[in-house]
PDB file of C-alpha atoms in Angstrom:
ATOM      1  CA  UNK A 994       0.128   0.141  -0.130  1.00 66.00           C
ATOM      2  CA  UNK A 995       3.280   2.662   0.549  1.00 72.00           C
ATOM      3  CA  UNK A 996       4.009   1.792  -3.460  1.00 74.00           C
ATOM      4  CA  UNK A 997       0.193   2.853  -3.983  1.00 79.00           C
ATOM      5  CA  UNK A 998       0.038   5.871  -2.483  1.00 80.00           C
ATOM      6  CA  UNK A 999       3.436   7.209  -3.546  1.00 78.00           C
ATOM      7  CA  UNK A1000       2.660   7.016  -7.238  1.00 74.00           C
ATOM      8  CA  UNK A1001      -0.645   8.070  -5.885  1.00 80.00           C
ATOM      9  CA  UNK A1002       0.754  11.767  -4.201  1.00 79.00           C
ATOM     10  CA  UNK A1003       2.507  11.826  -7.006  1.00 76.00           C
ATOM     11  CA  UNK A1004       0.197  11.095 -10.125  1.00 74.00           C
ATOM     12  CA  UNK A1005      -1.893  13.959  -7.884  1.00 73.00           C
ATOM     13  CA  UNK A1006       0.588  16.938  -7.775  1.00 76.00           C
ATOM     14  CA  UNK A1007       0.877  16.207 -11.281  1.00 74.00           C
ATOM     15  CA  UNK A1008      -2.693  16.569 -12.026  1.00 71.00           C
ATOM     16  CA  UNK A1009      -3.158  19.672 -10.377  1.00 69.00           C
ATOM     17  CA  UNK A1010      -0.180  21.284 -11.265  1.00 69.00           C
ATOM     18  CA  UNK A1011      -2.524  20.525 -15.009  1.00 64.00           C
ATOM     19  CA  UNK A1012      -3.392  23.759 -16.600  1.00 60.00           C
ATOM     20  CA  UNK A1013      -5.695  22.081 -18.123  1.00 57.00           C
ATOM     21  CA  UNK A1014      -7.580  21.177 -14.407  1.00 61.00           C
ATOM     22  CA  UNK A1015      -7.300  24.415 -13.240  1.00 67.00           C
ATOM     23  CA  UNK A1016      -9.207  25.569 -16.056  1.00 62.00           C
ATOM     24  CA  UNK A1017     -12.303  23.244 -16.031  1.00 61.00           C
ATOM     25  CA  UNK A1018     -12.129  23.902 -12.166  1.00 65.00           C
ATOM     26  CA  UNK A1019     -12.140  28.114 -12.981  1.00 71.00           C
ATOM     27  CA  UNK A1020     -15.057  27.691 -15.306  1.00 64.00           C
ATOM     28  CA  UNK A1021     -16.746  25.276 -13.442  1.00 65.00           C
ATOM     29  CA  UNK A1022     -17.186  27.369 -10.317  1.00 68.00           C
ATOM     30  CA  UNK A1023     -17.531  30.305 -12.984  1.00 70.00           C
ATOM     31  CA  UNK A1024     -20.828  27.902 -13.787  1.00 66.00           C
ATOM     32  CA  UNK A1025     -21.774  27.950 -10.449  1.00 66.00           C
ATOM     33  CA  UNK A1026     -21.885  31.049  -9.784  1.00 66.00           C
ATOM     34  CA  UNK A1027     -23.402  32.369 -12.995  1.00 69.00           C
ATOM     35  CA  UNK A1028     -26.526  30.095 -12.445  1.00 64.00           C
ATOM     36  CA  UNK A1029     -27.872  32.918  -9.380  1.00 62.00           C
ATOM     37  CA  UNK A1030     -28.198  35.050 -12.364  1.00 67.00           C
ATOM     38  CA  UNK A1031     -29.470  32.380 -14.623  1.00 64.00           C
ATOM     39  CA  UNK A1032     -31.840  31.817 -11.433  1.00 56.00           C
ATOM     40  CA  UNK A1033     -33.040  35.443 -11.681  1.00 59.00           C
ATOM     41  CA  UNK A1034     -34.618  35.183 -15.165  1.00 58.00           C
ATOM     42  CA  UNK A1035     -37.279  32.097 -14.193  1.00 55.00           C
ATOM     43  CA  UNK A1036     -39.408  33.553 -11.066  1.00 53.00           C
ATOM     44  CA  UNK A1037     -40.623  30.479  -9.476  1.00 53.00           C
ATOM     45  CA  UNK A1038     -38.137  28.226 -10.164  1.00 62.00           C
ATOM     46  CA  UNK A1039     -34.812  30.310  -9.274  1.00 73.00           C
ATOM     47  CA  UNK A1040     -33.597  27.670  -6.801  1.00 79.00           C
ATOM     48  CA  UNK A1041     -33.940  24.696  -8.827  1.00 82.00           C
ATOM     49  CA  UNK A1042     -32.369  25.923 -11.722  1.00 81.00           C
ATOM     50  CA  UNK A1043     -28.749  27.169  -9.545  1.00 81.00           C
ATOM     51  CA  UNK A1044     -29.270  23.680  -7.908  1.00 85.00           C
ATOM     52  CA  UNK A1045     -29.868  21.766 -11.466  1.00 85.00           C
ATOM     53  CA  UNK A1046     -26.724  23.888 -13.429  1.00 82.00           C
ATOM     54  CA  UNK A1047     -24.561  23.400 -10.502  1.00 84.00           C
ATOM     55  CA  UNK A1048     -25.665  19.669  -9.837  1.00 89.00           C
ATOM     56  CA  UNK A1049     -24.951  19.222 -14.113  1.00 88.00           C
ATOM     57  CA  UNK A1050     -21.032  21.725 -13.986  1.00 84.00           C
ATOM     58  CA  UNK A1051     -19.634  19.498 -11.339  1.00 86.00           C
ATOM     59  CA  UNK A1052     -20.862  16.274 -13.346  1.00 91.00           C
ATOM     60  CA  UNK A1053     -19.442  18.033 -16.338  1.00 87.00           C
ATOM     61  CA  UNK A1054     -16.358  19.138 -15.742  1.00 84.00           C
ATOM     62  CA  UNK A1055     -15.700  16.280 -13.704  1.00 87.00           C
ATOM     63  CA  UNK A1056     -15.808  14.308 -16.485  1.00 91.00           C
ATOM     64  CA  UNK A1057     -13.683  16.896 -18.106  1.00 86.00           C
ATOM     65  CA  UNK A1058     -10.998  15.978 -15.933  1.00 84.00           C
ATOM     66  CA  UNK A1059     -11.199  12.424 -15.424  1.00 86.00           C
ATOM     67  CA  UNK A1060     -10.926  11.889 -19.534  1.00 86.00           C
ATOM     68  CA  UNK A1061      -8.025  14.187 -20.672  1.00 81.00           C
ATOM     69  CA  UNK A1062      -6.139  13.786 -17.727  1.00 80.00           C
ATOM     70  CA  UNK A1063      -7.464  10.043 -17.230  1.00 78.00           C
ATOM     71  CA  UNK A1064      -6.241   9.188 -20.704  1.00 79.00           C
ATOM     72  CA  UNK A1065      -2.552  10.742 -20.401  1.00 75.00           C
ATOM     73  CA  UNK A1066      -2.330   9.085 -17.134  1.00 71.00           C
ATOM     74  CA  UNK A1067      -0.456   5.878 -19.103  1.00 72.00           C
ATOM     75  CA  UNK A1068       0.201   7.309 -22.329  1.00 69.00           C
ATOM     76  CA  UNK A1069       2.196  10.177 -20.964  1.00 68.00           C
ATOM     77  CA  UNK A1070       4.657   8.325 -19.207  1.00 68.00           C
ATOM     78  CA  UNK A1071       4.870   5.364 -22.255  1.00 65.00           C
ATOM     79  CA  UNK A1072       5.651   8.579 -24.476  1.00 65.00           C
ATOM     80  CA  UNK A1073       8.273  10.255 -22.220  1.00 65.00           C
ATOM     81  CA  UNK A1074       9.408   7.181 -21.694  1.00 64.00           C
ATOM     82  CA  UNK A1075       9.511   7.806 -17.551  1.00 60.00           C
ATOM     83  CA  UNK A1076       7.286   4.327 -17.780  1.00 60.00           C
ATOM     84  CA  UNK A1077      10.781   2.843 -18.207  1.00 56.00           C
ATOM     85  CA  UNK A1078      12.631   4.200 -14.915  1.00 58.00           C
ATOM     86  CA  UNK A1079       9.459   2.902 -12.673  1.00 58.00           C
ATOM     87  CA  UNK A1080       8.686   0.148 -13.251  1.00 59.00           C
ATOM     88  CA  UNK A1081      12.020  -0.384 -13.380  1.00 59.00           C
ATOM     89  CA  UNK A1082      11.978   0.054  -9.735  1.00 65.00           C
ATOM     90  CA  UNK A1083      10.569  -2.075  -7.083  1.00 70.00           C
ATOM     91  CA  UNK A1084       6.846  -0.949  -8.221  1.00 68.00           C
ATOM     92  CA  UNK A1085       4.605  -3.324 -10.659  1.00 77.00           C
ATOM     93  CA  UNK A1086       2.944  -3.233 -13.077  1.00 78.00           C
ATOM     94  CA  UNK A1087      -0.617  -4.076 -11.195  1.00 81.00           C
ATOM     95  CA  UNK A1088       0.749  -1.093  -8.372  1.00 84.00           C
ATOM     96  CA  UNK A1089       1.417   1.515 -10.565  1.00 81.00           C
ATOM     97  CA  UNK A1090      -1.810   1.291 -12.402  1.00 85.00           C
ATOM     98  CA  UNK A1091      -4.216   1.863  -9.445  1.00 88.00           C
ATOM     99  CA  UNK A1092      -1.653   4.386  -7.949  1.00 87.00           C
ATOM    100  CA  UNK A1093      -2.219   5.992 -11.209  1.00 86.00           C
ATOM    101  CA  UNK A1094      -6.250   5.707 -10.708  1.00 90.00           C
ATOM    102  CA  UNK A1095      -7.012   6.496  -6.923  1.00 91.00           C
ATOM    103  CA  UNK A1096      -4.152   9.914  -8.050  1.00 89.00           C
ATOM    104  CA  UNK A1097      -6.624  10.185  -9.740  1.00 89.00           C
ATOM    105  CA  UNK A1098      -9.882   9.900  -7.501  1.00 92.00           C
ATOM    106  CA  UNK A1099      -7.803  12.018  -5.028  1.00 90.00           C
ATOM    107  CA  UNK A1100      -8.013  15.222  -8.150  1.00 88.00           C
ATOM    108  CA  UNK A1101     -11.268  14.621  -8.672  1.00 90.00           C
ATOM    109  CA  UNK A1102     -12.001  14.668  -4.758  1.00 90.00           C
ATOM    110  CA  UNK A1103     -10.948  18.081  -4.799  1.00 86.00           C
ATOM    111  CA  UNK A1104     -13.387  19.109  -7.611  1.00 84.00           C
ATOM    112  CA  UNK A1105     -15.683  17.970  -6.074  1.00 89.00           C
ATOM    113  CA  UNK A1106     -15.612  19.571  -2.611  1.00 87.00           C
ATOM    114  CA  UNK A1107     -14.020  22.746  -4.699  1.00 83.00           C
ATOM    115  CA  UNK A1108     -17.140  22.794  -6.297  1.00 83.00           C
ATOM    116  CA  UNK A1109     -19.830  21.678  -3.443  1.00 87.00           C
ATOM    117  CA  UNK A1110     -18.937  24.551  -1.324  1.00 85.00           C
ATOM    118  CA  UNK A1111     -19.263  26.960  -4.185  1.00 82.00           C
ATOM    119  CA  UNK A1112     -22.695  25.788  -4.727  1.00 84.00           C
ATOM    120  CA  UNK A1113     -23.610  25.961  -1.071  1.00 87.00           C
ATOM    121  CA  UNK A1114     -22.342  29.030  -0.673  1.00 83.00           C
ATOM    122  CA  UNK A1115     -24.541  30.681  -3.874  1.00 82.00           C
ATOM    123  CA  UNK A1116     -27.598  28.911  -2.066  1.00 84.00           C
ATOM    124  CA  UNK A1117     -26.817  30.473   1.571  1.00 85.00           C
ATOM    125  CA  UNK A1118     -26.915  33.469   0.040  1.00 80.00           C
ATOM    126  CA  UNK A1119     -30.322  33.318  -2.599  1.00 78.00           C
ATOM    127  CA  UNK A1120     -31.919  31.628   0.368  1.00 78.00           C
ATOM    128  CA  UNK A1121     -30.297  34.653   2.853  1.00 79.00           C
ATOM    129  CA  UNK A1122     -31.702  37.143   0.283  1.00 75.00           C
ATOM    130  CA  UNK A1123     -35.218  35.471  -0.871  1.00 74.00           C
ATOM    131  CA  UNK A1124     -38.067  36.100   1.794  1.00 75.00           C
ATOM    132  CA  UNK A1125     -39.286  33.731   3.942  1.00 79.00           C
ATOM    133  CA  UNK A1126     -42.542  33.984   1.518  1.00 75.00           C
ATOM    134  CA  UNK A1127     -40.857  32.869  -1.140  1.00 71.00           C
ATOM    135  CA  UNK A1128     -39.107  30.069   0.565  1.00 73.00           C
ATOM    136  CA  UNK A1129     -42.296  28.936   1.546  1.00 75.00           C
ATOM    137  CA  UNK A1130     -43.156  27.592  -1.863  1.00 76.00           C
ATOM    138  CA  UNK A1131     -40.038  26.133  -2.783  1.00 75.00           C
ATOM    139  CA  UNK A1132     -40.551  22.230  -2.393  1.00 77.00           C
ATOM    140  CA  UNK A1133     -37.021  21.913  -0.706  1.00 79.00           C
ATOM    141  CA  UNK A1134     -34.810  24.072   1.238  1.00 81.00           C
ATOM    142  CA  UNK A1135     -32.078  26.006  -0.531  1.00 77.00           C
ATOM    143  CA  UNK A1136     -29.387  24.395   1.594  1.00 83.00           C
ATOM    144  CA  UNK A1137     -30.511  20.833   1.301  1.00 86.00           C
ATOM    145  CA  UNK A1138     -28.696  17.095   2.484  1.00 88.00           C
ATOM    146  CA  UNK A1139     -29.931  15.798  -0.424  1.00 90.00           C
ATOM    147  CA  UNK A1140     -27.571  17.671  -2.556  1.00 92.00           C
ATOM    148  CA  UNK A1141     -24.577  15.584  -0.699  1.00 93.00           C
ATOM    149  CA  UNK A1142     -25.467  12.358  -1.848  1.00 93.00           C
ATOM    150  CA  UNK A1143     -26.342  13.833  -5.278  1.00 94.00           C
ATOM    151  CA  UNK A1144     -22.495  15.414  -5.104  1.00 94.00           C
ATOM    152  CA  UNK A1145     -21.370  11.244  -3.524  1.00 95.00           C
ATOM    153  CA  UNK A1146     -24.015   9.796  -6.490  1.00 96.00           C
ATOM    154  CA  UNK A1147     -21.843  12.511  -8.867  1.00 96.00           C
ATOM    155  CA  UNK A1148     -18.042  10.876  -8.058  1.00 96.00           C
ATOM    156  CA  UNK A1149     -18.853   7.628  -8.156  1.00 96.00           C
ATOM    157  CA  UNK A1150     -19.916   7.976 -11.237  1.00 96.00           C
ATOM    158  CA  UNK A1151     -16.303   9.862 -11.997  1.00 95.00           C
ATOM    159  CA  UNK A1152     -14.513   7.173 -11.075  1.00 95.00           C
ATOM    160  CA  UNK A1153     -16.377   4.905 -12.841  1.00 96.00           C
ATOM    161  CA  UNK A1154     -15.089   7.176 -16.043  1.00 95.00           C
ATOM    162  CA  UNK A1155     -11.759   7.310 -14.753  1.00 93.00           C
ATOM    163  CA  UNK A1156     -11.499   3.603 -14.589  1.00 94.00           C
ATOM    164  CA  UNK A1157     -12.850   3.241 -18.396  1.00 93.00           C
ATOM    165  CA  UNK A1158     -10.370   5.954 -19.223  1.00 91.00           C
ATOM    166  CA  UNK A1159      -7.069   4.276 -17.808  1.00 89.00           C
ATOM    167  CA  UNK A1160      -8.324   1.012 -19.399  1.00 90.00           C
ATOM    168  CA  UNK A1161      -8.366   2.347 -23.014  1.00 88.00           C
ATOM    169  CA  UNK A1162      -4.879   4.344 -22.219  1.00 84.00           C
ATOM    170  CA  UNK A1163      -3.531   1.666 -21.632  1.00 84.00           C
ATOM    171  CA  UNK A1164      -3.372   0.329 -24.936  1.00 82.00           C
ATOM    172  CA  UNK A1165      -4.653   3.481 -27.050  1.00 79.00           C
ATOM    173  CA  UNK A1166      -3.328   6.946 -27.733  1.00 78.00           C
ATOM    174  CA  UNK A1167      -4.321   9.521 -26.241  1.00 79.00           C
ATOM    175  CA  UNK A1168      -7.431  11.033 -29.169  1.00 82.00           C
ATOM    176  CA  UNK A1169      -8.507   7.396 -29.513  1.00 85.00           C
ATOM    177  CA  UNK A1170      -8.709   6.865 -25.496  1.00 85.00           C
ATOM    178  CA  UNK A1171     -10.927  10.507 -25.071  1.00 86.00           C
ATOM    179  CA  UNK A1172     -13.314   8.716 -27.805  1.00 89.00           C
ATOM    180  CA  UNK A1173     -14.373   6.121 -26.920  1.00 90.00           C
ATOM    181  CA  UNK A1174     -14.567   7.095 -22.691  1.00 92.00           C
ATOM    182  CA  UNK A1175     -16.622   9.896 -24.248  1.00 91.00           C
ATOM    183  CA  UNK A1176     -18.662   7.645 -26.574  1.00 92.00           C
ATOM    184  CA  UNK A1177     -19.039   4.878 -23.607  1.00 93.00           C
ATOM    185  CA  UNK A1178     -19.473   8.143 -21.051  1.00 93.00           C
ATOM    186  CA  UNK A1179     -22.521   9.203 -23.683  1.00 92.00           C
ATOM    187  CA  UNK A1180     -24.025   6.123 -24.317  1.00 88.00           C
ATOM    188  CA  UNK A1181     -24.193   4.945 -20.427  1.00 90.00           C
ATOM    189  CA  UNK A1182     -27.081   7.462 -19.833  1.00 89.00           C
ATOM    190  CA  UNK A1183     -29.144   4.523 -22.639  1.00 85.00           C
ATOM    191  CA  UNK A1184     -28.261   1.864 -21.543  1.00 82.00           C
ATOM    192  CA  UNK A1185     -32.533   1.557 -19.937  1.00 75.00           C
ATOM    193  CA  UNK A1186     -33.275   2.885 -23.446  1.00 72.00           C
ATOM    194  CA  UNK A1187     -31.767  -0.024 -24.737  1.00 70.00           C
ATOM    195  CA  UNK A1188     -32.531  -3.315 -22.835  1.00 67.00           C
ATOM    196  CA  UNK A1189     -36.335  -1.572 -23.322  1.00 66.00           C
ATOM    197  CA  UNK A1190     -35.530  -1.948 -27.059  1.00 64.00           C
ATOM    198  CA  UNK A1191     -37.627  -4.539 -27.773  1.00 52.00           C
ATOM    199  CA  UNK A1192     -40.909  -2.406 -26.627  1.00 53.00           C
ATOM    200  CA  UNK A1193     -40.675   0.004 -29.746  1.00 53.00           C
ATOM    201  CA  UNK A1194     -40.417  -3.567 -31.893  1.00 52.00           C
ATOM    202  CA  UNK A1195     -36.908  -4.755 -32.410  1.00 55.00           C
ATOM    203  CA  UNK A1196     -36.518  -8.303 -32.550  1.00 58.00           C
ATOM    204  CA  UNK A1197     -34.666 -10.699 -32.879  1.00 59.00           C
ATOM    205  CA  UNK A1198     -30.128 -10.340 -33.272  1.00 68.00           C
ATOM    206  CA  UNK A1199     -31.160  -6.887 -32.900  1.00 68.00           C
ATOM    207  CA  UNK A1200     -32.626  -7.178 -29.783  1.00 66.00           C
ATOM    208  CA  UNK A1201     -30.177  -9.495 -28.449  1.00 69.00           C
ATOM    209  CA  UNK A1202     -27.747  -6.895 -29.832  1.00 71.00           C
ATOM    210  CA  UNK A1203     -29.227  -4.148 -28.034  1.00 68.00           C
ATOM    211  CA  UNK A1204     -29.731  -6.464 -24.777  1.00 71.00           C
ATOM    212  CA  UNK A1205     -25.793  -7.983 -25.166  1.00 77.00           C
ATOM    213  CA  UNK A1206     -24.345  -4.474 -25.358  1.00 76.00           C
ATOM    214  CA  UNK A1207     -26.536  -2.356 -23.205  1.00 75.00           C
ATOM    215  CA  UNK A1208     -24.993  -5.034 -20.069  1.00 81.00           C
ATOM    216  CA  UNK A1209     -21.592  -4.769 -20.696  1.00 86.00           C
ATOM    217  CA  UNK A1210     -22.255  -0.186 -20.743  1.00 89.00           C
ATOM    218  CA  UNK A1211     -21.660   0.995 -17.450  1.00 92.00           C
ATOM    219  CA  UNK A1212     -25.539   1.941 -16.669  1.00 92.00           C
ATOM    220  CA  UNK A1213     -24.761   5.555 -15.408  1.00 93.00           C
ATOM    221  CA  UNK A1214     -28.225   6.404 -15.288  1.00 91.00           C
ATOM    222  CA  UNK A1215     -28.119   4.425 -11.752  1.00 92.00           C
ATOM    223  CA  UNK A1216     -26.216   7.945 -10.476  1.00 95.00           C
ATOM    224  CA  UNK A1217     -27.962  10.683 -11.666  1.00 92.00           C
ATOM    225  CA  UNK A1218     -30.493  11.699  -9.317  1.00 92.00           C
ATOM    226  CA  UNK A1219     -30.717  14.908 -10.124  1.00 90.00           C
ATOM    227  CA  UNK A1220     -33.993  16.207 -10.448  1.00 87.00           C
ATOM    228  CA  UNK A1221     -34.830  14.108  -7.643  1.00 90.00           C
ATOM    229  CA  UNK A1222     -33.279  16.210  -5.768  1.00 89.00           C
ATOM    230  CA  UNK A1223     -33.843  19.531  -7.984  1.00 87.00           C
ATOM    231  CA  UNK A1224     -37.569  18.818  -7.245  1.00 85.00           C
ATOM    232  CA  UNK A1225     -37.087  17.690  -3.626  1.00 83.00           C
ATOM    233  CA  UNK A1226     -38.200  14.499  -4.216  1.00 86.00           C
ATOM    234  CA  UNK A1227     -37.548  11.694  -2.105  1.00 87.00           C
ATOM    235  CA  UNK A1228     -33.980   9.078  -2.905  1.00 87.00           C
ATOM    236  CA  UNK A1229     -34.254   6.308  -0.760  1.00 90.00           C
ATOM    237  CA  UNK A1230     -30.987   5.576   1.020  1.00 91.00           C
ATOM    238  CA  UNK A1231     -30.938   2.424  -0.371  1.00 93.00           C
ATOM    239  CA  UNK A1232     -30.851   3.076  -3.685  1.00 92.00           C
ATOM    240  CA  UNK A1233     -27.871   5.922  -3.083  1.00 93.00           C
ATOM    241  CA  UNK A1234     -26.245   2.527  -1.989  1.00 95.00           C
ATOM    242  CA  UNK A1235     -26.464   0.398  -4.990  1.00 95.00           C
ATOM    243  CA  UNK A1236     -25.322   2.679  -6.354  1.00 95.00           C
ATOM    244  CA  UNK A1237     -22.670   3.232  -5.691  1.00 96.00           C
ATOM    245  CA  UNK A1238     -22.199  -0.950  -4.733  1.00 96.00           C
ATOM    246  CA  UNK A1239     -22.392  -1.115  -8.362  1.00 96.00           C
ATOM    247  CA  UNK A1240     -20.180   1.432  -9.105  1.00 96.00           C
ATOM    248  CA  UNK A1241     -17.452   0.114  -7.144  1.00 96.00           C
ATOM    249  CA  UNK A1242     -18.167  -3.114  -8.748  1.00 96.00           C
ATOM    250  CA  UNK A1243     -17.637  -2.260 -12.301  1.00 95.00           C
ATOM    251  CA  UNK A1244     -14.944  -0.112 -11.885  1.00 96.00           C
ATOM    252  CA  UNK A1245     -12.974  -2.718  -9.943  1.00 95.00           C
ATOM    253  CA  UNK A1246     -14.270  -4.813 -13.427  1.00 95.00           C
ATOM    254  CA  UNK A1247     -12.112  -1.984 -15.901  1.00 94.00           C
ATOM    255  CA  UNK A1248      -9.782  -2.263 -13.120  1.00 93.00           C
ATOM    256  CA  UNK A1249      -8.312  -6.379 -13.402  1.00 93.00           C
ATOM    257  CA  UNK A1250      -9.020  -5.449 -17.171  1.00 93.00           C
ATOM    258  CA  UNK A1251      -6.887  -3.236 -17.569  1.00 91.00           C
ATOM    259  CA  UNK A1252      -4.401  -4.955 -15.175  1.00 88.00           C
ATOM    260  CA  UNK A1253      -4.328  -7.758 -17.407  1.00 90.00           C
ATOM    261  CA  UNK A1254      -3.725  -5.269 -20.642  1.00 87.00           C
ATOM    262  CA  UNK A1255      -1.109  -3.487 -19.137  1.00 82.00           C
ATOM    263  CA  UNK A1256       0.887  -6.818 -17.801  1.00 81.00           C
ATOM    264  CA  UNK A1257       1.247  -8.093 -21.049  1.00 78.00           C
ATOM    265  CA  UNK A1258       2.278  -5.286 -23.545  1.00 69.00           C
ATOM    266  CA  UNK A1259       5.465  -4.564 -24.341  1.00 66.00           C
ATOM    267  CA  UNK A1260       7.711  -1.434 -23.424  1.00 58.00           C
ATOM    268  CA  UNK A1261      11.042  -1.983 -25.619  1.00 57.00           C
TER     269      UNK A1261
END
């Protein structure tokens, strides 16, 4: 575990020094702040818009960090040939990959925390400036604790996307890895539609192929509870825990495949 921690901390420091991380984080925080202005344009829906835009910004910019930094975790090491020096030390290939993964998770954790602080700060200011009579018609308070559950599931989704990005980076170029990871992230939100394709008239090989693909792709819709949180609907704890468990299992599967591929790769 000591070697994993060393690789993870080194990866975290590299990611934090990366300009992409700062640019994405800055734009994300600005978007959360801009939601306060946008919310003023929709009477009666203002607090919902602020929450929705804040959560959406946390997800979109987090995915940007996971993809654009995640695909470089291995590719950049190989291109610089620094991977030879790292693996020549008492660092196994599984330890190297796991450390890279944990390092990026730390980076994403910092991103989520900063976004959460920015979002709650905006909501606190807005709540303080809103008359009690207006707040009485809100379906949920401005500082709704359920926002933390939504942010936690966003983080789990980012962990899954990072594992996928790391998998592709073990054998493909940075451009292709980014393309494949982004495509899977988009497709992962439509898994439910693929599983229901028989209900719209598809049959035979088409239905079977869609069913198979739907179970291979990550079901990212499980992590999306933004609508429930924004509209003040209840979110069962069992649902959140089941989604977290699914994310952990899927990420572990992707990492296992990545390790198997990385073990066979020849860097000569």
